JSON list of C-alpha atoms in Angstrom, two decimals:
[
{"chain": "A", "resi": 1, "resn": "UNK", "atom": "CA", "xyz": [-8.40, 1.21, -12.80]},
{"chain": "A", "resi": 2, "resn": "UNK", "atom": "CA", "xyz": [-9.83, 1.23, -16.33]},
{"chain": "A", "resi": 3, "resn": "UNK", "atom": "CA", "xyz": [-6.48, 2.54, -17.54]},
{"chain": "A", "resi": 4, "resn": "UNK", "atom": "CA", "xyz": [-4.78, -0.49, -15.97]},
{"chain": "A", "resi": 5, "resn": "UNK", "atom": "CA", "xyz": [-7.05, -2.78, -18.00]},
{"chain": "A", "resi": 6, "resn": "UNK", "atom": "CA", "xyz": [-6.35, -0.80, -21.18]},
{"chain": "A", "resi": 7, "resn": "UNK", "atom": "CA", "xyz": [-2.60, -1.01, -20.60]},
{"chain": "A", "resi": 8, "resn": "UNK", "atom": "CA", "xyz": [-2.62, -4.76, -20.07]},
{"chain": "A", "resi": 9, "resn": "UNK", "atom": "CA", "xyz": [-5.43, -6.21, -22.20]},
{"chain": "A", "resi": 10, "resn": "UNK", "atom": "CA", "xyz": [-6.40, -3.46, -24.67]},
{"chain": "A", "resi": 11, "resn": "UNK", "atom": "CA", "xyz": [-8.29, -5.82, -26.99]},
{"chain": "A", "resi": 12, "resn": "UNK", "atom": "CA", "xyz": [-10.90, -6.67, -24.34]},
{"chain": "A", "resi": 13, "resn": "UNK", "atom": "CA", "xyz": [-10.88, -3.46, -22.28]},
{"chain": "A", "resi": 14, "resn": "UNK", "atom": "CA", "xyz": [-14.42, -2.56, -23.39]},
{"chain": "A", "resi": 15, "resn": "UNK", "atom": "CA", "xyz": [-15.75, -5.91, -22.14]},
{"chain": "A", "resi": 16, "resn": "UNK", "atom": "CA", "xyz": [-15.47, -4.96, -18.47]},
{"chain": "A", "resi": 17, "resn": "UNK", "atom": "CA", "xyz": [-17.76, -2.98, -16.17]},
{"chain": "A", "resi": 18, "resn": "UNK", "atom": "CA", "xyz": [-16.25, -1.56, -12.98]},
{"chain": "A", "resi": 19, "resn": "UNK", "atom": "CA", "xyz": [-18.44, -1.21, -9.90]},
{"chain": "A", "resi": 20, "resn": "UNK", "atom": "CA", "xyz": [-17.79, -0.08, -6.35]},
{"chain": "A", "resi": 21, "resn": "UNK", "atom": "CA", "xyz": [-19.13, -2.10, -3.41]},
{"chain": "A", "resi": 22, "resn": "UNK", "atom": "CA", "xyz": [-18.71, -1.84, 0.34]},
{"chain": "A", "resi": 23, "resn": "UNK", "atom": "CA", "xyz": [-15.93, -3.55, 2.25]},
{"chain": "A", "resi": 24, "resn": "UNK", "atom": "CA", "xyz": [-16.44, -6.76, 4.22]},
{"chain": "A", "resi": 25, "resn": "UNK", "atom": "CA", "xyz": [-16.21, -5.77, 7.88]},
{"chain": "A", "resi": 26, "resn": "UNK", "atom": "CA", "xyz": [-13.17, -3.62, 7.17]},
{"chain": "A", "resi": 27, "resn": "UNK", "atom": "CA", "xyz": [-11.53, -6.06, 4.77]},
{"chain": "A", "resi": 28, "resn": "UNK", "atom": "CA", "xyz": [-11.00, -5.63, 1.04]},
{"chain": "A", "resi": 29, "resn": "UNK", "atom": "CA", "xyz": [-13.31, -7.73, -1.09]},
{"chain": "A", "resi": 30, "resn": "UNK", "atom": "CA", "xyz": [-14.40, -8.15, -4.69]},
{"chain": "A", "resi": 31, "resn": "UNK", "atom": "CA", "xyz": [-16.95, -9.83, -6.92]},
{"chain": "A", "resi": 32, "resn": "UNK", "atom": "CA", "xyz": [-16.82, -11.08, -10.51]},
{"chain": "A", "resi": 33, "resn": "UNK", "atom": "CA", "xyz": [-20.00, -11.75, -12.46]},
{"chain": "A", "resi": 34, "resn": "UNK", "atom": "CA", "xyz": [-21.71, -11.27, -15.82]},
{"chain": "A", "resi": 35, "resn": "UNK", "atom": "CA", "xyz": [-24.11, -8.44, -16.61]},
{"chain": "A", "resi": 36, "resn": "UNK", "atom": "CA", "xyz": [-25.40, -7.20, -19.98]},
{"chain": "A", "resi": 37, "resn": "UNK", "atom": "CA", "xyz": [-23.01, -9.57, -21.78]},
{"chain": "A", "resi": 38, "resn": "UNK", "atom": "CA", "xyz": [-20.01, -8.01, -20.07]},
{"chain": "A", "resi": 39, "resn": "UNK", "atom": "CA", "xyz": [-17.78, -8.94, -17.14]},
{"chain": "A", "resi": 40, "resn": "UNK", "atom": "CA", "xyz": [-18.38, -6.97, -13.94]},
{"chain": "A", "resi": 41, "resn": "UNK", "atom": "CA", "xyz": [-15.39, -6.35, -11.68]},
{"chain": "A", "resi": 42, "resn": "UNK", "atom": "CA", "xyz": [-16.82, -5.07, -8.42]},
{"chain": "A", "resi": 43, "resn": "UNK", "atom": "CA", "xyz": [-14.60, -4.07, -5.51]},
{"chain": "A", "resi": 44, "resn": "UNK", "atom": "CA", "xyz": [-14.52, -1.78, -2.50]},
{"chain": "A", "resi": 45, "resn": "UNK", "atom": "CA", "xyz": [-11.56, 0.11, -4.03]},
{"chain": "A", "resi": 46, "resn": "UNK", "atom": "CA", "xyz": [-9.58, 0.36, -7.26]},
{"chain": "A", "resi": 47, "resn": "UNK", "atom": "CA", "xyz": [-7.09, -2.09, -5.73]},
{"chain": "A", "resi": 48, "resn": "UNK", "atom": "CA", "xyz": [-9.84, -4.64, -5.09]},
{"chain": "A", "resi": 49, "resn": "UNK", "atom": "CA", "xyz": [-11.04, -4.20, -8.66]},
{"chain": "A", "resi": 50, "resn": "UNK", "atom": "CA", "xyz": [-7.47, -4.86, -9.84]},
{"chain": "A", "resi": 51, "resn": "UNK", "atom": "CA", "xyz": [-7.44, -8.07, -7.81]},
{"chain": "A", "resi": 52, "resn": "UNK", "atom": "CA", "xyz": [-10.75, -9.08, -9.37]},
{"chain": "A", "resi": 53, "resn": "UNK", "atom": "CA", "xyz": [-9.31, -8.41, -12.82]},
{"chain": "A", "resi": 54, "resn": "UNK", "atom": "CA", "xyz": [-6.29, -10.62, -12.16]},
{"chain": "A", "resi": 55, "resn": "UNK", "atom": "CA", "xyz": [-8.47, -13.34, -10.64]},
{"chain": "A", "resi": 56, "resn": "UNK", "atom": "CA", "xyz": [-10.64, -13.26, -13.75]},
{"chain": "A", "resi": 57, "resn": "UNK", "atom": "CA", "xyz": [-7.61, -13.52, -16.06]},
{"chain": "A", "resi": 58, "resn": "UNK", "atom": "CA", "xyz": [-6.30, -16.45, -14.07]},
{"chain": "A", "resi": 59, "resn": "UNK", "atom": "CA", "xyz": [-9.59, -18.35, -14.09]},
{"chain": "A", "resi": 60, "resn": "UNK", "atom": "CA", "xyz": [-10.52, -17.77, -17.73]},
{"chain": "A", "resi": 61, "resn": "UNK", "atom": "CA", "xyz": [-7.17, -17.36, -19.47]},
{"chain": "A", "resi": 62, "resn": "UNK", "atom": "CA", "xyz": [-4.72, -19.22, -17.24]},
{"chain": "A", "resi": 63, "resn": "UNK", "atom": "CA", "xyz": [-2.73, -16.05, -16.60]},
{"chain": "A", "resi": 64, "resn": "UNK", "atom": "CA", "xyz": [-0.05, -16.31, -13.92]},
{"chain": "A", "resi": 65, "resn": "UNK", "atom": "CA", "xyz": [2.16, -13.24, -13.49]},
{"chain": "A", "resi": 66, "resn": "UNK", "atom": "CA", "xyz": [5.19, -13.75, -11.24]},
{"chain": "A", "resi": 67, "resn": "UNK", "atom": "CA", "xyz": [7.03, -10.48, -11.86]},
{"chain": "A", "resi": 68, "resn": "UNK", "atom": "CA", "xyz": [6.50, -7.10, -13.45]},
{"chain": "A", "resi": 69, "resn": "UNK", "atom": "CA", "xyz": [8.09, -7.94, -16.81]},
{"chain": "A", "resi": 70, "resn": "UNK", "atom": "CA", "xyz": [5.17, -9.56, -18.62]},
{"chain": "A", "resi": 71, "resn": "UNK", "atom": "CA", "xyz": [2.94, -9.18, -21.69]},
{"chain": "A", "resi": 72, "resn": "UNK", "atom": "CA", "xyz": [-0.71, -10.27, -21.78]},
{"chain": "A", "resi": 73, "resn": "UNK", "atom": "CA", "xyz": [-1.79, -7.80, -24.45]},
{"chain": "A", "resi": 74, "resn": "UNK", "atom": "CA", "xyz": [-2.66, -10.54, -26.96]},
{"chain": "A", "resi": 75, "resn": "UNK", "atom": "CA", "xyz": [-5.71, -11.72, -24.97]},
{"chain": "A", "resi": 76, "resn": "UNK", "atom": "CA", "xyz": [-8.65, -11.13, -27.29]},
{"chain": "A", "resi": 77, "resn": "UNK", "atom": "CA", "xyz": [-11.69, -12.74, -25.65]},
{"chain": "A", "resi": 78, "resn": "UNK", "atom": "CA", "xyz": [-13.61, -12.16, -22.42]},
{"chain": "A", "resi": 79, "resn": "UNK", "atom": "CA", "xyz": [-15.65, -15.25, -21.49]},
{"chain": "A", "resi": 80, "resn": "UNK", "atom": "CA", "xyz": [-18.59, -14.55, -19.19]},
{"chain": "A", "resi": 81, "resn": "UNK", "atom": "CA", "xyz": [-18.64, -16.14, -15.73]},
{"chain": "A", "resi": 82, "resn": "UNK", "atom": "CA", "xyz": [-21.55, -18.56, -15.29]},
{"chain": "A", "resi": 83, "resn": "UNK", "atom": "CA", "xyz": [-21.90, -17.69, -11.61]},
{"chain": "A", "resi": 84, "resn": "UNK", "atom": "CA", "xyz": [-20.78, -14.94, -9.24]},
{"chain": "A", "resi": 85, "resn": "UNK", "atom": "CA", "xyz": [-17.27, -15.21, -7.82]},
{"chain": "A", "resi": 86, "resn": "UNK", "atom": "CA", "xyz": [-16.63, -13.51, -4.47]},
{"chain": "A", "resi": 87, "resn": "UNK", "atom": "CA", "xyz": [-13.54, -13.14, -2.33]},
{"chain": "A", "resi": 88, "resn": "UNK", "atom": "CA", "xyz": [-12.60, -11.35, 0.88]},
{"chain": "A", "resi": 89, "resn": "UNK", "atom": "CA", "xyz": [-8.91, -10.67, 1.57]},
{"chain": "A", "resi": 90, "resn": "UNK", "atom": "CA", "xyz": [-8.36, -11.32, 5.27]},
{"chain": "A", "resi": 91, "resn": "UNK", "atom": "CA", "xyz": [-5.14, -9.36, 5.54]},
{"chain": "A", "resi": 92, "resn": "UNK", "atom": "CA", "xyz": [-5.21, -5.58, 5.82]},
{"chain": "A", "resi": 93, "resn": "UNK", "atom": "CA", "xyz": [-1.56, -4.74, 5.14]},
{"chain": "A", "resi": 94, "resn": "UNK", "atom": "CA", "xyz": [0.10, -6.42, 2.15]},
{"chain": "A", "resi": 95, "resn": "UNK", "atom": "CA", "xyz": [3.61, -5.12, 1.55]},
{"chain": "A", "resi": 96, "resn": "UNK", "atom": "CA", "xyz": [6.15, -5.68, -1.21]},
{"chain": "A", "resi": 97, "resn": "UNK", "atom": "CA", "xyz": [9.77, -4.86, -2.11]},
{"chain": "A", "resi": 98, "resn": "UNK", "atom": "CA", "xyz": [12.75, -4.21, 0.13]},
{"chain": "A", "resi": 99, "resn": "UNK", "atom": "CA", "xyz": [16.18, -2.60, 0.01]},
{"chain": "A", "resi": 100, "resn": "UNK", "atom": "CA", "xyz": [17.64, -5.87, -1.27]},
{"chain": "A", "resi": 101, "resn": "UNK", "atom": "CA", "xyz": [15.13, -6.55, -4.04]},
{"chain": "A", "resi": 102, "resn": "UNK", "atom": "CA", "xyz": [15.22, -2.92, -5.14]},
{"chain": "A", "resi": 103, "resn": "UNK", "atom": "CA", "xyz": [19.01, -2.91, -5.43]},
{"chain": "A", "resi": 104, "resn": "UNK", "atom": "CA", "xyz": [18.96, -5.84, -7.88]},
{"chain": "A", "resi": 105, "resn": "UNK", "atom": "CA", "xyz": [17.03, -4.05, -10.63]},
{"chain": "A", "resi": 106, "resn": "UNK", "atom": "CA", "xyz": [14.62, -1.40, -9.37]},
{"chain": "A", "resi": 107, "resn": "UNK", "atom": "CA", "xyz": [17.10, 1.46, -9.36]},
{"chain": "A", "resi": 108, "resn": "UNK", "atom": "CA", "xyz": [17.78, 1.04, -13.09]},
{"chain": "A", "resi": 109, "resn": "UNK", "atom": "CA", "xyz": [14.18, 1.18, -14.35]},
{"chain": "A", "resi": 110, "resn": "UNK", "atom": "CA", "xyz": [12.49, 3.97, -16.23]},
{"chain": "A", "resi": 111, "resn": "UNK", "atom": "CA", "xyz": [8.83, 4.77, -15.64]},
{"chain": "A", "resi": 112, "resn": "UNK", "atom": "CA", "xyz": [7.67, 2.52, -18.50]},
{"chain": "A", "resi": 113, "resn": "UNK", "atom": "CA", "xyz": [9.06, -0.47, -16.61]},
{"chain": "A", "resi": 114, "resn": "UNK", "atom": "CA", "xyz": [7.80, 0.83, -13.26]},
{"chain": "A", "resi": 115, "resn": "UNK", "atom": "CA", "xyz": [4.33, 1.20, -14.76]},
{"chain": "A", "resi": 116, "resn": "UNK", "atom": "CA", "xyz": [4.20, -2.54, -15.36]},
{"chain": "A", "resi": 117, "resn": "UNK", "atom": "CA", "xyz": [5.59, -3.26, -11.90]},
{"chain": "A", "resi": 118, "resn": "UNK", "atom": "CA", "xyz": [2.90, -1.12, -10.27]},
{"chain": "A", "resi": 119, "resn": "UNK", "atom": "CA", "xyz": [0.17, -2.85, -12.29]},
{"chain": "A", "resi": 120, "resn": "UNK", "atom": "CA", "xyz": [1.67, -6.17, -11.16]},
{"chain": "A", "resi": 121, "resn": "UNK", "atom": "CA", "xyz": [1.49, -5.06, -7.53]},
{"chain": "A", "resi": 122, "resn": "UNK", "atom": "CA", "xyz": [-2.08, -3.83, -7.85]},
{"chain": "A", "resi": 123, "resn": "UNK", "atom": "CA", "xyz": [-3.28, -7.06, -9.48]},
{"chain": "A", "resi": 124, "resn": "UNK", "atom": "CA", "xyz": [-1.71, -9.01, -6.61]},
{"chain": "A", "resi": 125, "resn": "UNK", "atom": "CA", "xyz": [-3.37, -6.80, -4.00]},
{"chain": "A", "resi": 126, "resn": "UNK", "atom": "CA", "xyz": [-0.25, -5.10, -2.67]},
{"chain": "A", "resi": 127, "resn": "UNK", "atom": "CA", "xyz": [-1.23, -1.98, -0.72]},
{"chain": "A", "resi": 128, "resn": "UNK", "atom": "CA", "xyz": [2.17, -0.95, 0.71]},
{"chain": "A", "resi": 129, "resn": "UNK", "atom": "CA", "xyz": [5.28, -0.63, -1.45]},
{"chain": "A", "resi": 130, "resn": "UNK", "atom": "CA", "xyz": [8.82, 0.47, -0.65]},
{"chain": "A", "resi": 131, "resn": "UNK", "atom": "CA", "xyz": [9.51, 3.48, -2.89]},
{"chain": "A", "resi": 132, "resn": "UNK", "atom": "CA", "xyz": [13.04, 4.94, -2.73]},
{"chain": "A", "resi": 133, "resn": "UNK", "atom": "CA", "xyz": [13.19, 6.22, -6.33]},
{"chain": "A", "resi": 134, "resn": "UNK", "atom": "CA", "xyz": [14.32, 9.84, -6.23]},
{"chain": "A", "resi": 135, "resn": "UNK", "atom": "CA", "xyz": [15.76, 9.64, -2.72]},
{"chain": "A", "resi": 136, "resn": "UNK", "atom": "CA", "xyz": [19.23, 10.53, -4.02]},
{"chain": "A", "resi": 137, "resn": "UNK", "atom": "CA", "xyz": [17.79, 13.63, -5.68]},
{"chain": "A", "resi": 138, "resn": "UNK", "atom": "CA", "xyz": [16.01, 14.67, -2.49]},
{"chain": "A", "resi": 139, "resn": "UNK", "atom": "CA", "xyz": [19.22, 14.08, -0.53]},
{"chain": "A", "resi": 140, "resn": "UNK", "atom": "CA", "xyz": [21.14, 16.32, -2.94]},
{"chain": "A", "resi": 141, "resn": "UNK", "atom": "CA", "xyz": [18.57, 19.11, -2.67]},
{"chain": "A", "resi": 142, "resn": "UNK", "atom": "CA", "xyz": [18.48, 18.87, 1.12]},
{"chain": "A", "resi": 143, "resn": "UNK", "atom": "CA", "xyz": [22.25, 19.04, 1.51]},
{"chain": "A", "resi": 144, "resn": "UNK", "atom": "CA", "xyz": [22.62, 22.00, -0.86]},
{"chain": "A", "resi": 145, "resn": "UNK", "atom": "CA", "xyz": [19.76, 23.87, 0.82]},
{"chain": "A", "resi": 146, "resn": "UNK", "atom": "CA", "xyz": [21.52, 23.70, 4.18]},
{"chain": "A", "resi": 147, "resn": "UNK", "atom": "CA", "xyz": [24.62, 25.22, 2.59]},
{"chain": "A", "resi": 148, "resn": "UNK", "atom": "CA", "xyz": [26.88, 22.33, 1.66]},
{"chain": "A", "resi": 149, "resn": "UNK", "atom": "CA", "xyz": [28.96, 22.71, -1.55]},
{"chain": "A", "resi": 150, "resn": "UNK", "atom": "CA", "xyz": [27.23, 21.42, -4.66]},
{"chain": "A", "resi": 151, "resn": "UNK", "atom": "CA", "xyz": [30.24, 19.42, -5.86]},
{"chain": "A", "resi": 152, "resn": "UNK", "atom": "CA", "xyz": [30.47, 17.64, -2.52]},
{"chain": "A", "resi": 153, "resn": "UNK", "atom": "CA", "xyz": [26.75, 16.85, -2.55]},
{"chain": "A", "resi": 154, "resn": "UNK", "atom": "CA", "xyz": [26.96, 15.36, -6.05]},
{"chain": "A", "resi": 155, "resn": "UNK", "atom": "CA", "xyz": [29.90, 13.18, -5.05]},
{"chain": "A", "resi": 156, "resn": "UNK", "atom": "CA", "xyz": [28.30, 12.16, -1.73]},
{"chain": "A", "resi": 157, "resn": "UNK", "atom": "CA", "xyz": [25.41, 10.32, -3.39]},
{"chain": "A", "resi": 158, "resn": "UNK", "atom": "CA", "xyz": [26.36, 6.85, -4.63]},
{"chain": "A", "resi": 159, "resn": "UNK", "atom": "CA", "xyz": [25.51, 5.68, -8.15]},
{"chain": "A", "resi": 160, "resn": "UNK", "atom": "CA", "xyz": [22.50, 3.44, -8.89]},
{"chain": "A", "resi": 161, "resn": "UNK", "atom": "CA", "xyz": [24.36, 0.16, -8.33]},
{"chain": "A", "resi": 162, "resn": "UNK", "atom": "CA", "xyz": [25.37, 1.20, -4.81]},
{"chain": "A", "resi": 163, "resn": "UNK", "atom": "CA", "xyz": [22.66, 3.64, -3.71]},
{"chain": "A", "resi": 164, "resn": "UNK", "atom": "CA", "xyz": [20.78, 1.09, -1.59]},
{"chain": "A", "resi": 165, "resn": "UNK", "atom": "CA", "xyz": [23.99, 0.30, 0.31]},
{"chain": "A", "resi": 166, "resn": "UNK", "atom": "CA", "xyz": [24.22, 4.00, 1.11]},
{"chain": "A", "resi": 167, "resn": "UNK", "atom": "CA", "xyz": [20.60, 4.14, 2.26]},
{"chain": "A", "resi": 168, "resn": "UNK", "atom": "CA", "xyz": [21.35, 1.36, 4.74]},
{"chain": "A", "resi": 169, "resn": "UNK", "atom": "CA", "xyz": [24.36, 3.26, 6.10]},
{"chain": "A", "resi": 170, "resn": "UNK", "atom": "CA", "xyz": [27.13, 1.10, 4.67]},
{"chain": "A", "resi": 171, "resn": "UNK", "atom": "CA", "xyz": [28.87, 3.41, 2.19]},
{"chain": "A", "resi": 172, "resn": "UNK", "atom": "CA", "xyz": [28.77, 6.90, 0.68]},
{"chain": "A", "resi": 173, "resn": "UNK", "atom": "CA", "xyz": [29.92, 8.41, -2.59]},
{"chain": "A", "resi": 174, "resn": "UNK", "atom": "CA", "xyz": [30.60, 5.14, -4.41]},
{"chain": "A", "resi": 175, "resn": "UNK", "atom": "CA", "xyz": [30.54, 5.41, -8.23]},
{"chain": "A", "resi": 176, "resn": "UNK", "atom": "CA", "xyz": [28.73, 8.75, -8.07]},
{"chain": "A", "resi": 177, "resn": "UNK", "atom": "CA", "xyz": [26.95, 9.93, -11.22]},
{"chain": "A", "resi": 178, "resn": "UNK", "atom": "CA", "xyz": [27.86, 13.60, -10.56]},
{"chain": "A", "resi": 179, "resn": "UNK", "atom": "CA", "xyz": [24.93, 14.91, -12.61]},
{"chain": "A", "resi": 180, "resn": "UNK", "atom": "CA", "xyz": [22.22, 17.28, -11.42]},
{"chain": "A", "resi": 181, "resn": "UNK", "atom": "CA", "xyz": [20.14, 16.39, -14.49]},
{"chain": "A", "resi": 182, "resn": "UNK", "atom": "CA", "xyz": [20.26, 12.71, -13.56]},
{"chain": "A", "resi": 183, "resn": "UNK", "atom": "CA", "xyz": [19.08, 13.43, -10.03]},
{"chain": "A", "resi": 184, "resn": "UNK", "atom": "CA", "xyz": [16.26, 15.65, -11.32]},
{"chain": "A", "resi": 185, "resn": "UNK", "atom": "CA", "xyz": [15.10, 12.81, -13.59]},
{"chain": "A", "resi": 186, "resn": "UNK", "atom": "CA", "xyz": [15.12, 10.44, -10.63]},
{"chain": "A", "resi": 187, "resn": "UNK", "atom": "CA", "xyz": [12.89, 12.82, -8.66]},
{"chain": "A", "resi": 188, "resn": "UNK", "atom": "CA", "xyz": [10.51, 13.11, -11.62]},
{"chain": "A", "resi": 189, "resn": "UNK", "atom": "CA", "xyz": [10.26, 9.33, -11.99]},
{"chain": "A", "resi": 190, "resn": "UNK", "atom": "CA", "xyz": [9.80, 8.96, -8.24]},
{"chain": "A", "resi": 191, "resn": "UNK", "atom": "CA", "xyz": [6.86, 11.38, -8.27]},
{"chain": "A", "resi": 192, "resn": "UNK", "atom": "CA", "xyz": [5.26, 9.51, -11.20]},
{"chain": "A", "resi": 193, "resn": "UNK", "atom": "CA", "xyz": [5.64, 6.21, -9.36]},
{"chain": "A", "resi": 194, "resn": "UNK", "atom": "CA", "xyz": [4.18, 7.55, -6.12]},
{"chain": "A", "resi": 195, "resn": "UNK", "atom": "CA", "xyz": [1.23, 9.21, -7.87]},
{"chain": "A", "resi": 196, "resn": "UNK", "atom": "CA", "xyz": [0.42, 6.06, -9.84]},
{"chain": "A", "resi": 197, "resn": "UNK", "atom": "CA", "xyz": [0.66, 3.86, -6.75]},
{"chain": "A", "resi": 198, "resn": "UNK", "atom": "CA", "xyz": [-1.66, 6.11, -4.77]},
{"chain": "A", "resi": 199, "resn": "UNK", "atom": "CA", "xyz": [-4.19, 6.22, -7.63]},
{"chain": "A", "resi": 200, "resn": "UNK", "atom": "CA", "xyz": [-4.50, 2.43, -7.39]},
{"chain": "A", "resi": 201, "resn": "UNK", "atom": "CA", "xyz": [-4.65, 2.28, -3.60]},
{"chain": "A", "resi": 202, "resn": "UNK", "atom": "CA", "xyz": [-0.98, 1.47, -2.96]},
{"chain": "A", "resi": 203, "resn": "UNK", "atom": "CA", "xyz": [0.65, 3.58, -0.24]},
{"chain": "A", "resi": 204, "resn": "UNK", "atom": "CA", "xyz": [4.35, 4.31, -0.95]},
{"chain": "A", "resi": 205, "resn": "UNK", "atom": "CA", "xyz": [6.82, 3.65, 1.87]},
{"chain": "A", "resi": 206, "resn": "UNK", "atom": "CA", "xyz": [9.70, 6.13, 1.72]},
{"chain": "A", "resi": 207, "resn": "UNK", "atom": "CA", "xyz": [13.21, 5.77, 3.22]},
{"chain": "A", "resi": 208, "resn": "UNK", "atom": "CA", "xyz": [13.60, 7.83, 6.37]},
{"chain": "A", "resi": 209, "resn": "UNK", "atom": "CA", "xyz": [15.75, 8.27, 9.46]},
{"chain": "A", "resi": 210, "resn": "UNK", "atom": "CA", "xyz": [14.22, 8.05, 12.93]},
{"chain": "A", "resi": 211, "resn": "UNK", "atom": "CA", "xyz": [16.28, 9.94, 15.55]}
]
């Protein structure tokens, strides 16, 4: 969680203290208050601390982030709260993204852009996130491992603009990239995304088929 603060507001990162508290009858909760001339962000998990951080930025700096393409790195002051702020989030599952939203831009991002998107999700308290990045690479590996020709497997997977349509069963092999290296990079980025999400308390939701 401290790394999230450093990525987003590096000039004031040393002005925060992170503390862990218990949940509120099974619900996520957080507190914001001043201690030793610093701002305490207390939460029952890293995700709750991220929500506290965003709440603080909104109250004291007027920050409103509506998507993952943002820049708040110029913030250079950390005013101290005059009284304790507390909040309990009365919703246990908070999901984000879908096949449709992912197909618009998500399949074209590198990890640097995904890093900001994941921070955005954490600050908004999202704890479930659709994560199909790398699915085409996994599909290629699976098909080749069961003995299908490599050239066919490369052509079977649609390119980034059409991959989501293939995942929903509409098409196959449309504008294929035909590159093993490309698919390997997608798997690598997918692993980075999933690991980062889990580190912040966001559980990735992967595409799957239920027989």
